[in-house]
Short mmCIF file of C-alpha atoms in Angstrom, two decimals:
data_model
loop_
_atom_site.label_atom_id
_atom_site.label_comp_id
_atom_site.label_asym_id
_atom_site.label_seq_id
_atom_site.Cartn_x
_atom_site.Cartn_y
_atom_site.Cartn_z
CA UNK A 1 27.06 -0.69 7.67
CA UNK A 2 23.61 0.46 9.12
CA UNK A 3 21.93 -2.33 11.67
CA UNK A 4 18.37 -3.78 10.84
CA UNK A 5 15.27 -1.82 11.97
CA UNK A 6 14.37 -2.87 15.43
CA UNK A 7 11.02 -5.06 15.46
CA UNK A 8 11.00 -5.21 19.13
CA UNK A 9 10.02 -7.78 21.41
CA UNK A 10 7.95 -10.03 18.99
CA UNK A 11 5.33 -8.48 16.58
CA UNK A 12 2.77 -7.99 19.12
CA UNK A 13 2.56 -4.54 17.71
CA UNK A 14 1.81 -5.85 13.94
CA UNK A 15 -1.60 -7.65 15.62
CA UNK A 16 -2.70 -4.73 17.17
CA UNK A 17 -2.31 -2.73 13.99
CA UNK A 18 -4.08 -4.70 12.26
CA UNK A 19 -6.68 -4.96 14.42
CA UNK A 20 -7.16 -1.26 14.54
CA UNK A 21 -7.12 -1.25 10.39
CA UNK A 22 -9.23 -3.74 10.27
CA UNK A 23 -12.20 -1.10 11.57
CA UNK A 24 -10.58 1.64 10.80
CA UNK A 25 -11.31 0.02 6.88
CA UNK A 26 -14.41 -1.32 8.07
CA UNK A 27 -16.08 1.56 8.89
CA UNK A 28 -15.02 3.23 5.43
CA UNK A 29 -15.73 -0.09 3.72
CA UNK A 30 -19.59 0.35 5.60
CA UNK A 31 -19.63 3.97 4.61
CA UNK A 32 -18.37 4.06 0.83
CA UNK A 33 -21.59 2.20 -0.39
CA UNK A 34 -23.75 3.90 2.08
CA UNK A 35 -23.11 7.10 1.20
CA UNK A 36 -23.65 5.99 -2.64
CA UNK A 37 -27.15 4.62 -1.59
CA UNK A 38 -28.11 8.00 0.69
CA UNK A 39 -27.04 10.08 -2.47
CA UNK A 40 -29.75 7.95 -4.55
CA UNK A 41 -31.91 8.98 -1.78
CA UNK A 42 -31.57 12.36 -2.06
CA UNK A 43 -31.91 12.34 -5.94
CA UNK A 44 -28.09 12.14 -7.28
CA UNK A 45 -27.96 10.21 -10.49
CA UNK A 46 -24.54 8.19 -11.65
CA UNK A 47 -22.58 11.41 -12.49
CA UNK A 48 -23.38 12.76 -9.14
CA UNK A 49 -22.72 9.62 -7.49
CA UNK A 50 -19.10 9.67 -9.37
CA UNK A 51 -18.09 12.98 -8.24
CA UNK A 52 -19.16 12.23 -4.54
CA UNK A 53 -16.74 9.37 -4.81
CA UNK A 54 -14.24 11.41 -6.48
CA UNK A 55 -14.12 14.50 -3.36
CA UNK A 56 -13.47 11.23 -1.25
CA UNK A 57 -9.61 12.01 -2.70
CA UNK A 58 -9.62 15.60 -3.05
CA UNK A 59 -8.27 16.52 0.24
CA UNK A 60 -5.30 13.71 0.70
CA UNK A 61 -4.55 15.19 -3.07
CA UNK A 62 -2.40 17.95 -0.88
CA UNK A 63 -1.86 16.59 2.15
CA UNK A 64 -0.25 13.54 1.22
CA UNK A 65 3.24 15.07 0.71
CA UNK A 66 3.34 17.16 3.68
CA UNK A 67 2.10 14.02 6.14
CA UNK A 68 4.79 12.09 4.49
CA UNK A 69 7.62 14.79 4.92
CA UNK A 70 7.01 15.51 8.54
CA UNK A 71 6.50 11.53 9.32
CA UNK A 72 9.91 10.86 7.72
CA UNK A 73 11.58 12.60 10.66
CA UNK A 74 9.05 12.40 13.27
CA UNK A 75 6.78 9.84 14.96
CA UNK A 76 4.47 8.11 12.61
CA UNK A 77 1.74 7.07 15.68
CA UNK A 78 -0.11 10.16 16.34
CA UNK A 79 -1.60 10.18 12.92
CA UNK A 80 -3.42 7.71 13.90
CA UNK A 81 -5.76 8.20 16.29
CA UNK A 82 -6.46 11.85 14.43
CA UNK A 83 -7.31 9.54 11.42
CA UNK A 84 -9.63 7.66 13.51
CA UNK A 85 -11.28 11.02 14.78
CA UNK A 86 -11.70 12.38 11.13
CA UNK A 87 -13.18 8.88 9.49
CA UNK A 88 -15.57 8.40 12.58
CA UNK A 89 -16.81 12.37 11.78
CA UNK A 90 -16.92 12.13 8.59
CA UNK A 91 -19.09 9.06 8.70
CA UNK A 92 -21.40 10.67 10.85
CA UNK A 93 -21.69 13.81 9.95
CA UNK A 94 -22.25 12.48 6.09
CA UNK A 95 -25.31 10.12 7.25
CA UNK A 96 -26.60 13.75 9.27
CA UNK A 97 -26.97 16.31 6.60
CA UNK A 98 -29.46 16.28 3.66
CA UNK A 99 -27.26 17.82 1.02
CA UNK A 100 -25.63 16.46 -1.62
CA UNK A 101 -22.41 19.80 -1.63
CA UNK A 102 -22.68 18.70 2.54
CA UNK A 103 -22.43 15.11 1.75
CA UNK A 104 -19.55 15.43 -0.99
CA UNK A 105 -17.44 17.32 1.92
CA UNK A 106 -17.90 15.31 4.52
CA UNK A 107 -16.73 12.26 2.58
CA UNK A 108 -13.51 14.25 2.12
CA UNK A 109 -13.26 14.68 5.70
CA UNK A 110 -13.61 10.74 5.15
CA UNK A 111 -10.86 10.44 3.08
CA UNK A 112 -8.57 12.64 4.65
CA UNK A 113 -8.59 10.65 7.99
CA UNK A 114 -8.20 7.50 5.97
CA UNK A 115 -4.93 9.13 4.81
CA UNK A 116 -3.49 9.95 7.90
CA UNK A 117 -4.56 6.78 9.29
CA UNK A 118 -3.09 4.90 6.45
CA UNK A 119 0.46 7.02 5.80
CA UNK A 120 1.17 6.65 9.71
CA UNK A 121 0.64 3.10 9.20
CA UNK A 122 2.70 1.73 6.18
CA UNK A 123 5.27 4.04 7.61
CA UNK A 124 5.43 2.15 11.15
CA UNK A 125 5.39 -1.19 9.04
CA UNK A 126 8.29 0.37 7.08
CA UNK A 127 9.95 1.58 9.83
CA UNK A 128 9.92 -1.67 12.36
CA UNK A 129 10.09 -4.59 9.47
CA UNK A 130 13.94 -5.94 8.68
CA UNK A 131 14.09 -6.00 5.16
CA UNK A 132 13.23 -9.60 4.67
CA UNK A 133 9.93 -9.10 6.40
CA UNK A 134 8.64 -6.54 4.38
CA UNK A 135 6.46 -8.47 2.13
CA UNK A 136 5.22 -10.89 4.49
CA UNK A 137 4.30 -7.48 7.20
CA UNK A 138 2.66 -5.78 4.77
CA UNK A 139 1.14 -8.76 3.36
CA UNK A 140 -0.11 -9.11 7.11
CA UNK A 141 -0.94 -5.05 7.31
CA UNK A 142 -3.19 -5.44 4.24
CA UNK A 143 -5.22 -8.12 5.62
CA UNK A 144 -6.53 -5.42 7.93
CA UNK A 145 -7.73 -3.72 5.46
CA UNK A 146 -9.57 -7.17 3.86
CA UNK A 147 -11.00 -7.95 6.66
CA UNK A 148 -12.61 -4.50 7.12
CA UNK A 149 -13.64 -4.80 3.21
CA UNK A 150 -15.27 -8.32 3.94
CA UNK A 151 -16.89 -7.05 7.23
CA UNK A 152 -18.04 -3.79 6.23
CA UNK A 153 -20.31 -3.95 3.05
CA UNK A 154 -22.14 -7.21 4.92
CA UNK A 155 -22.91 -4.65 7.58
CA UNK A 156 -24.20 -1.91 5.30
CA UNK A 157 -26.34 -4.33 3.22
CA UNK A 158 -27.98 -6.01 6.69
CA UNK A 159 -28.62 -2.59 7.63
CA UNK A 160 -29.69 -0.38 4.39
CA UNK A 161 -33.06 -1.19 2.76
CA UNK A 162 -34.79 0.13 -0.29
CA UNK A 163 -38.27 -1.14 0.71
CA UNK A 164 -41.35 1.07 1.46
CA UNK A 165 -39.19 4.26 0.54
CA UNK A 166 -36.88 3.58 3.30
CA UNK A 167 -33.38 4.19 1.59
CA UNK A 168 -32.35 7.54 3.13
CA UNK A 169 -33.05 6.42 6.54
CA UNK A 170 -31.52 3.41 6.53
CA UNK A 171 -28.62 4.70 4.41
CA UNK A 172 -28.04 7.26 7.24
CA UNK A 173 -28.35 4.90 10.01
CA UNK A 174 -25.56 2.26 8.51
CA UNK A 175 -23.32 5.32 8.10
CA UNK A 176 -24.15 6.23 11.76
CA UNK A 177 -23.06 2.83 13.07
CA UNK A 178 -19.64 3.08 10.65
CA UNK A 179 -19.08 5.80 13.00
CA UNK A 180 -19.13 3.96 15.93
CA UNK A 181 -16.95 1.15 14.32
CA UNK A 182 -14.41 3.03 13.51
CA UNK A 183 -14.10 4.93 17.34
CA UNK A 184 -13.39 1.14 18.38
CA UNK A 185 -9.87 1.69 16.42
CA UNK A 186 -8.31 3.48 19.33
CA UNK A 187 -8.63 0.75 21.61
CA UNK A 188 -6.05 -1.19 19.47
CA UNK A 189 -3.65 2.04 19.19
CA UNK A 190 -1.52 1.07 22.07
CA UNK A 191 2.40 0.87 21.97
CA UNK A 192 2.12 0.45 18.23
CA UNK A 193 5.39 2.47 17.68
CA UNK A 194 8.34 1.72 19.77
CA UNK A 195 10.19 4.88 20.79
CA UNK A 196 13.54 4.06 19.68
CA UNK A 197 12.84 3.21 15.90
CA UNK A 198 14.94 5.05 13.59
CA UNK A 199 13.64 8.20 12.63
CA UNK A 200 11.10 8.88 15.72
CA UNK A 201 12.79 10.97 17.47
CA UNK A 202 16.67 13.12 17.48
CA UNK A 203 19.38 12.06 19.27
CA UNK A 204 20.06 13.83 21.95
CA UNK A 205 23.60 16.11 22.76
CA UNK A 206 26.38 17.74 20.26
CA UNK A 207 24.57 15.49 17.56
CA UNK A 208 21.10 17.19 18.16
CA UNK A 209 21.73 19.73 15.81
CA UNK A 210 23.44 17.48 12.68
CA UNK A 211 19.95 15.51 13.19
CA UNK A 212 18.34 18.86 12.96
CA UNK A 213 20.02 19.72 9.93
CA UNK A 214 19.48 15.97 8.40
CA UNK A 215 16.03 16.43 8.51
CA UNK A 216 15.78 19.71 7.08
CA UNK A 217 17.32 18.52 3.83
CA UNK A 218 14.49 17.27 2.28
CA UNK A 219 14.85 14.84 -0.69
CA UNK A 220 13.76 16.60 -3.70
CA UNK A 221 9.97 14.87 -5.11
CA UNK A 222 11.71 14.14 -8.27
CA UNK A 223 14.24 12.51 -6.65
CA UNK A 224 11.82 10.09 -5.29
CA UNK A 225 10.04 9.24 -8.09
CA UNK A 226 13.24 8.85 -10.21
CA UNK A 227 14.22 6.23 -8.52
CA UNK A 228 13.92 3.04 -10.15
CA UNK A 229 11.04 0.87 -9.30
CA UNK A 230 8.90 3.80 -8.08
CA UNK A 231 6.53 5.31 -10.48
CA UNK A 232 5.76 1.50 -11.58
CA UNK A 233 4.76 0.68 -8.13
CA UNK A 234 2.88 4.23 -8.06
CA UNK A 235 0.57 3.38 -10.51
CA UNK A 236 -0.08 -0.30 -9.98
CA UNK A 237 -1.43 0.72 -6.77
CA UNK A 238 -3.33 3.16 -8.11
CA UNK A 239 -4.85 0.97 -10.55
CA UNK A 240 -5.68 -1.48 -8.24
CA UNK A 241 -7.39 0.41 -5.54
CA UNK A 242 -9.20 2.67 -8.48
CA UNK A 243 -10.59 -0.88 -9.27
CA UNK A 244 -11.47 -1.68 -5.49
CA UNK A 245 -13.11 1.90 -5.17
CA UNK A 246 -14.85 2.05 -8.44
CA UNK A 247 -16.24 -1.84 -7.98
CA UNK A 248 -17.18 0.03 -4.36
CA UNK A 249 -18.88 2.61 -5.30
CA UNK A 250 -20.77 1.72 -8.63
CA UNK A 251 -21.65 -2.28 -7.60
CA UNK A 252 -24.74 -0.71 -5.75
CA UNK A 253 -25.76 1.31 -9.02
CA UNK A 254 -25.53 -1.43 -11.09
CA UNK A 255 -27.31 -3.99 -8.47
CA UNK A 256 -30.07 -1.03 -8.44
CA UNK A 257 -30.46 -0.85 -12.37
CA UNK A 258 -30.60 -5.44 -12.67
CA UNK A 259 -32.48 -6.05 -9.67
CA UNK A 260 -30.06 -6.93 -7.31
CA UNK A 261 -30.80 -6.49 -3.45
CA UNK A 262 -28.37 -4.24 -1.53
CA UNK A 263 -27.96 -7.00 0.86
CA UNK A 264 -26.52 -9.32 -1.98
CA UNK A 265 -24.73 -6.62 -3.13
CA UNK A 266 -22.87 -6.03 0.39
CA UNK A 267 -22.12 -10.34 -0.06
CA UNK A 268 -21.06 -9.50 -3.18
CA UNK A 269 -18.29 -6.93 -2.06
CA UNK A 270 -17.91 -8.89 0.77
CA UNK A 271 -16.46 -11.78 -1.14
CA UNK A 272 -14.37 -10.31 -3.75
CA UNK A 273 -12.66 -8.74 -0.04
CA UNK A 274 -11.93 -12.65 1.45
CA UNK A 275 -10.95 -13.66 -1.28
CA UNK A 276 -8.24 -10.69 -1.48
CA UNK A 277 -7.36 -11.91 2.24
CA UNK A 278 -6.83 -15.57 0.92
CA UNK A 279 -4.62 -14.34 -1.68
CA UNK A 280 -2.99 -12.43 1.31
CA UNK A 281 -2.84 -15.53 3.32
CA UNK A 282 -0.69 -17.54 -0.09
CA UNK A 283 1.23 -14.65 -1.15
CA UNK A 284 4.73 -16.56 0.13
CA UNK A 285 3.96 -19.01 -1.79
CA UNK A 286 3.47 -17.36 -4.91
CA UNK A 287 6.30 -15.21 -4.38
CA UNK A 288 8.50 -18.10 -4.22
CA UNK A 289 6.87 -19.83 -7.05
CA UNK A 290 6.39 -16.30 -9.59
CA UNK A 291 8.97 -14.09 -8.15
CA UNK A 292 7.12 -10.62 -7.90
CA UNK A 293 7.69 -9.63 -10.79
CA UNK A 294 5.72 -12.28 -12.66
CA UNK A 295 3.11 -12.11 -10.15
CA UNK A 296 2.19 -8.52 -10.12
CA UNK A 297 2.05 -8.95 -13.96
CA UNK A 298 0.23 -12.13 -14.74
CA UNK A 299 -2.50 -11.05 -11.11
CA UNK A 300 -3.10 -7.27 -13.34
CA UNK A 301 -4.04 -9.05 -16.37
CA UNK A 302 -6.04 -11.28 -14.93
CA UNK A 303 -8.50 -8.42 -13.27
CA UNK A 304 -8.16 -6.08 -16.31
CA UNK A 305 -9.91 -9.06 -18.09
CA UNK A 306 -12.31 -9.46 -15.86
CA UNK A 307 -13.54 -5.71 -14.74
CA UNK A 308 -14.22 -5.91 -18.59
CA UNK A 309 -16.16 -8.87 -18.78
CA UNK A 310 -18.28 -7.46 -16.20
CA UNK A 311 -19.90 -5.14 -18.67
CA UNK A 312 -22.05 -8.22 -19.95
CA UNK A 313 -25.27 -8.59 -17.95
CA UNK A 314 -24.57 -12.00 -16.10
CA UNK A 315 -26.50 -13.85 -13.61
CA UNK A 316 -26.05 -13.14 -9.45
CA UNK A 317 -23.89 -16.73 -9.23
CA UNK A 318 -21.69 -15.61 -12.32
CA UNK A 319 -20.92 -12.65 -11.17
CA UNK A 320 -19.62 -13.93 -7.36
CA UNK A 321 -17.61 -16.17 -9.26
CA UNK A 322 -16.11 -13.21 -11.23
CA UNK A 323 -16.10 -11.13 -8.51
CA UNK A 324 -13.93 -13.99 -6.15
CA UNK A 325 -11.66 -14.15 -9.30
CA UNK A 326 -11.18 -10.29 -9.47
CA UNK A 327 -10.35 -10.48 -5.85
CA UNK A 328 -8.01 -12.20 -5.36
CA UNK A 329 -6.47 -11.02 -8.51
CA UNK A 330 -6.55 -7.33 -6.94
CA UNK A 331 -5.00 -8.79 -3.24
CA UNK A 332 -1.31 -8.86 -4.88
CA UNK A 333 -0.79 -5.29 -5.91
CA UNK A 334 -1.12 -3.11 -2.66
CA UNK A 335 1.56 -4.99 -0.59
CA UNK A 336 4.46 -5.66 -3.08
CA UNK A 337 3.59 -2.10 -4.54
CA UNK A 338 4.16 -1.07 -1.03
CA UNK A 339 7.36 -3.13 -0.51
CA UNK A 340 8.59 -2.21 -3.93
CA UNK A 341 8.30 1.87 -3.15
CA UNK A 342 9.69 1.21 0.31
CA UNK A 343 12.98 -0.24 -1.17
CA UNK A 344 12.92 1.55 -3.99
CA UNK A 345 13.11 5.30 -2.28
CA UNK A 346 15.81 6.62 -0.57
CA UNK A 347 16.15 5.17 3.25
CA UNK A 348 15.28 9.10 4.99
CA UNK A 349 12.61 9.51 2.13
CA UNK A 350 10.41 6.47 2.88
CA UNK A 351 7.47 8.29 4.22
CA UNK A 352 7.44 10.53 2.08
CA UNK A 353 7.48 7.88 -1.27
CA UNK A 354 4.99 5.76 0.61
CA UNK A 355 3.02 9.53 0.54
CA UNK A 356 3.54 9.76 -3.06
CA UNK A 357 1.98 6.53 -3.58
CA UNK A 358 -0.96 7.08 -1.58
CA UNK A 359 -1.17 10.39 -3.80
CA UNK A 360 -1.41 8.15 -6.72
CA UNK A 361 -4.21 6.75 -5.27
CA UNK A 362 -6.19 9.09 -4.63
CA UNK A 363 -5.42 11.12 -7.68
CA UNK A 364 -6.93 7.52 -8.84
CA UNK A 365 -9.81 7.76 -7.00
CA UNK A 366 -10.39 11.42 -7.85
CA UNK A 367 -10.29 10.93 -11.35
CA UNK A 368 -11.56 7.67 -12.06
CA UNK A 369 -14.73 7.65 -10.24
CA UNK A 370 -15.39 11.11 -11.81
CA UNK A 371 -14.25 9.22 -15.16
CA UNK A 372 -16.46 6.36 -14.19
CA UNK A 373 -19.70 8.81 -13.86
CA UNK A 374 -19.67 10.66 -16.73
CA UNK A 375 -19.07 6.81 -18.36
CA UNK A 376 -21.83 6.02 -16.63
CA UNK A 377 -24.23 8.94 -17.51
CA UNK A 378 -23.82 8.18 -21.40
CA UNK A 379 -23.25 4.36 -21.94
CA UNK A 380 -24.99 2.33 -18.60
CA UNK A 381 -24.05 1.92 -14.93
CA UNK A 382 -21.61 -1.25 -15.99
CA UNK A 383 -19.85 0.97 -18.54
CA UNK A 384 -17.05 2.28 -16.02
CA UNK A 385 -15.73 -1.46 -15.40
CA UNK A 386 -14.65 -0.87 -18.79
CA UNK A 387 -12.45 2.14 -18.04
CA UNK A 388 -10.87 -0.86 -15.16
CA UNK A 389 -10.14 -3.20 -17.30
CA UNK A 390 -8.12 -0.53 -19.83
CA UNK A 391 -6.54 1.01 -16.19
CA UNK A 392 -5.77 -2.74 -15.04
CA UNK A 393 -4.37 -4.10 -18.58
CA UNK A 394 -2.22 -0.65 -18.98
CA UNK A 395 -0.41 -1.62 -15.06
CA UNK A 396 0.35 -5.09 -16.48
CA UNK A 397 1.99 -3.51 -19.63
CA UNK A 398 4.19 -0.81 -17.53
CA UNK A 399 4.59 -3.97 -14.58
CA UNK A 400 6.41 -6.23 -17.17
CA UNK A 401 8.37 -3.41 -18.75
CA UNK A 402 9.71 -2.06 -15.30
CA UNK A 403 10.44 -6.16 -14.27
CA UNK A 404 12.04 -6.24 -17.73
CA UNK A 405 14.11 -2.96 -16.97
CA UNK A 406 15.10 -4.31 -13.27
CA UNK A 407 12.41 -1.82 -11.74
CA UNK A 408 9.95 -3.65 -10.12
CA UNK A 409 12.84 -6.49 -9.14
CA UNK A 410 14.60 -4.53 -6.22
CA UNK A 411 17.31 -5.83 -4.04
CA UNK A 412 16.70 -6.07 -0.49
CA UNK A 413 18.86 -3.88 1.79
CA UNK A 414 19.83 -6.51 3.55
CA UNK A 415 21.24 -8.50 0.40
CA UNK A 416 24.75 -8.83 -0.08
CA UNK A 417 26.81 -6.55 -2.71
CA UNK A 418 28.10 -8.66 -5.49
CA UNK A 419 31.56 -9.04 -4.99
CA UNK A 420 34.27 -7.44 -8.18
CA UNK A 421 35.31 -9.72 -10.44
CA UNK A 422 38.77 -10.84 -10.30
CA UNK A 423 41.07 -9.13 -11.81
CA UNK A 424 42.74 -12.10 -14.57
CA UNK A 425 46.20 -13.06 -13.94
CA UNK A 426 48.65 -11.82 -16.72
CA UNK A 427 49.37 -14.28 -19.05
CA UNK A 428 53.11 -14.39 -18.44
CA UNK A 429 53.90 -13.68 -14.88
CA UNK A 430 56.53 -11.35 -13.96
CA UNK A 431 59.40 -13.08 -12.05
CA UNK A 432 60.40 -10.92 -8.57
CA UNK A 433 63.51 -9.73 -9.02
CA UNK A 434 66.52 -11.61 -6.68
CA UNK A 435 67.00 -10.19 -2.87
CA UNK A 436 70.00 -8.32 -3.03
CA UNK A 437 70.35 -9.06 0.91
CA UNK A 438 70.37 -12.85 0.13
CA UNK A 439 72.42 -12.89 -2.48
CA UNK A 440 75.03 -11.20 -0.18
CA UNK A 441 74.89 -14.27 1.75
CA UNK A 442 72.06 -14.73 4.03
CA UNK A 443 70.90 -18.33 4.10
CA UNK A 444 69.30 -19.93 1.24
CA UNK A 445 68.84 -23.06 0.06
CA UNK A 446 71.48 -25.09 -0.37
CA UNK A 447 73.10 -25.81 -4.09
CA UNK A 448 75.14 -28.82 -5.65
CA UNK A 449 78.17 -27.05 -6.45
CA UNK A 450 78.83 -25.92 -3.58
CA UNK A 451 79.09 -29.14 -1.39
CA UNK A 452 82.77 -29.35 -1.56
CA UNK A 453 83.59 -26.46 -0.55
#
C-alpha cells in the first residue's frame, strides 16, 4: 500500500503559495480589463476586443500538455518563477506598443506565463496534500487567486481614466504597474516544493533506470480523459472561468455603453471576486451539508441564471447585488473541479490531467470571448452574458448526470476498499468426517457404555 504524500513540516509552504498567486492573479486580474480599455483607446470595437481576449488562450492551447507531461516526472517549482517572468512581460510590453496585432500577442505571452505559473502550482498542491486535504488546499490555493481578482480590478479602475481623452495613457500606465505587481511573486517562491515529494526527482542506484523507464511510459491522453469523473470536471471549470473571463473582459464594455465609471466597474469585479473568497472561506461547510456533488450542481445553476439576467439593463446597486450572487456562485467550481480531476486521473498522470483541464480552459477562453464578440457586434455589449448563462446551465446538466453516474462522486485514495461480502453458509452443513487416528484409540471423550469396563 503506497504512504500519504508528504506535507512537510506544517503548511508553511501552502501560505507562501498563496501569497505569490495572490499577485501573480493580481497583476493579470489589473491587466485583463486594462488591456480591454487601451484597445478602446486605440480604436478596437467589441469584436476586436473579443479576439484580444481570446489570443490570451492561444498559446497555453499547446503547451498545456507538454508542461503537464514533463511536470508529472519532474519538479513542478521552476515553472514558476518563468511564469512570473512571462506575465510581468507581457503586462508591460502590452501597455508599451500601440498596435492592436502587438497588443493581441503580448497578451498571449500573458497567458502563457499564467499557465506555467498555474500548472506548476495545482501540481505542488496535488503533489504535497494527503488525500483528505485536497479540497480544503485547493480551496485555500484558490483564494490566491480571489484575492488577486478582488485586488486587481480596484487597482486598474483607481488608476485608468476616460476623462479629457486620457484612456490610452492611463490604460498603459495601470498595465505598467501590473508589471511590477506581479515581479513581487518571486519573493514568495521560496521552499515551496520540498525535494523529496513523490515524483520530483529519480531515485538514485540499480532503480535509476526502472524510474527512467516509468516515466517514459506516458499515459495515453485518452486514457486520462476516460477516466471517470474527468471530462465532467473538464468542462465545469471551463465554464466557470469562461464566465469569470468573459464578465472580465466585457464588464468594462458594457459599463462604457450605460454610463458606468471604470472605477465602479473595477468595485464591481472587485466584489463578485470576495465574494468568491467567502464562498472559499464556507466551502467545508457546504461540502458537509451538499456533498459535492449537489453543490457543484445547484452553485452552476444558480450563475447560469444569473449571467442571463444580466442582459436586462439594471441599475449600478442591482447589478452588485447580482454580481455578489454570481460570485460566490462561480467560487465552488475551480477547487472541487480541481480535486475531482486530481482523483479522478491516474496517480503518475496527475499533472498531466490537471494540464488537460487547464486546456479546457483556455480552449474556453479562446472560444468564448471570440463567441462573446461577434455576440456582441450584432445584438449589444450585454448579449454575450447570454452565451454564460447557456455555458453555465449546460455544466449543471452534465454535473448532475456525472454525480448521477458516480463521476463527479470520487473516492478518496485514502478511503478504505469495501470489504467482499460473505460468502452464505450452506444451508445444510456438511458434517467432518470421523478421525481415523481417534477412533483407533487416542483419547476422546468419555462414553456411558463404557464405564464398566
Amino acid at each position: 500500500m503506497s504512504s500519504a504524500p508528504r506535507t512537510g513540516p506544517g503548511r508553511g509552504w501552502l501560505l507562501r503559495l498563496v501569497i505569490a498567486f495572490a499577485f501573480a492573479q493580481g497583476a493579470v486580474s489589473m491587466a485583463r480589463p486594462a488591456v480591454s480599455y487601451r484597445a478602446l483607446a486605440l480604436g478596437a470595437d467589441e469584436t476586436a476586443v473579443g479576439v484580444i481576449a481570446g489570443v490570451y488562450a492561444l498559446l497555453p492551447l499547446f503547451a498545456a500538455v507538454p508542461l503537464g507531461r514533463r511536470t508529472d516526472h519532474g519538479r513542478c517549482a521552476p515553472l514558476l518563477p518563468i511564469g512570473v517572468v512571462l506575465i510581468s512581460g507581457g503586462c508591460a510590453l502590452s501597455g508599451v506598443v500601440s498596435s492592436l496585432p502587438a497588443m493581441a500577442a503580448w497578451s498571449g505571452v500573458m497567458g502563457l506565463g499564467h499557465l506555467c505559473f498555474v500548472i506548476g502550482a495545482q501540481s505542488i498542491v496535488a503533489r504535497q496534500s494527503a488525500p483528505a486535504e485536497q479540497d480544503r488546499n485547493f480551496g485555500h490555493f484558490t483564494i490566491g487567486a480571489s484575492l488577486g481578482q478582488l485586488v486587481g480590478p480596484i487597482a486598474a479602475g483607481a488608476l485608468i481614466s476616460g476623462e479629457s481623452g486620457a484612456l490610452g495613457r492611463t490604460s498603459a500606465l495601470a498595465l505598467l504597474v501590473s508589471a511590477a505587481v506581479c515581479a513581487v511573486a518571486l519573493t514568495s517562491l521560496w521552499r515551496i516544493e520540498h525535494r523529496r515529494t513523490p515524483g520530483a526527482a529519480p531515485p538514485a542506484g540499480k532503480s535509476n533506470a526502472k524510474a527512467r523507464t516509468r516515466a517514459k511510459a506516458k499515459v495515453p491522453v485518452t486514457a486520462i480523459l476516460g477516466a471517470r469523473g474527468v471530462p465532467a470536471g473538464i468542462f465545469i471549470s471551463m465554464a466557470v472561468l469562461s464566465a469569470t473571463d468573459i464578465l472580465t473582459a466585457y464588464l468594462p464594455v458594457v459599463g462604457e455603453h450605460r454610463g458606468i465609471a471604470p472605477a465602479t466597474v473595477g468595485l464591481l469585479l472587485s466584489l463578485r471576486a470576495a465574494a468568491s473568497i467567502a464562498c472559499r472561506l464556507a466551502m467545508p461547510l457546504m461540502l458537509r451539508l451538499l456533498g459535492r456533488t449537489a453543490l457543484l450542481v445547484t452553485s452552476c445553476l444558480l450563475a447560469g441564471l444569473i449571467c442571463a439576467g444580466m442582459v436586462l439593463p439594471v441599475p449600478v446597486p442591482v447589478l452588485a447585488v447580482m454580481l455578489a450572487a454570481l460570485g460566490f456562485c462561480l467560487g465552488v467550481g475551480q477547487p472541487l473541479s480541481m480535486t475531482t480531476v486530481v482523483r479522478a486521473a491516474p496517480t503518475d498522470a496527475r499533472s498531466t490531467a490537471l494540464a488537460l483541464r487547464l486546456t479546457g480552459n483556455r480552449l474556453g477562453q479562446a472560444a468564448a470571448p471570440a463567441a462573446a464578440g461577434l455576440i456582441a457586434g450584432t445584438a449589444g455589449a450585454a448579449a454575450p452574458f447570454a452565451l454564460l448563462g447557456a455555458l453555465l446551465l449546460a455544466a449543471a446538466g452534465l454535473g448532475l448526470r456525472g454525480g448521477g453516474a458516480g463521476g463527479m462522486s470520487v473516492r478518496p485514495e485514502s478511503a478504505p476498499r469495501p470489504e467482499p461480502a460473505p460468502v452464505p453458509p450452506a444451508p445444510h452443513p456438511v458434517q467432518p468426517a470421523p478421525d481415523p487416528v481417534r477412533e483407533r484409540g487416542a483419547p476422546g471423550p468419555t462414553r456411558p457404555d463404557r464405564l464398566t469396563g
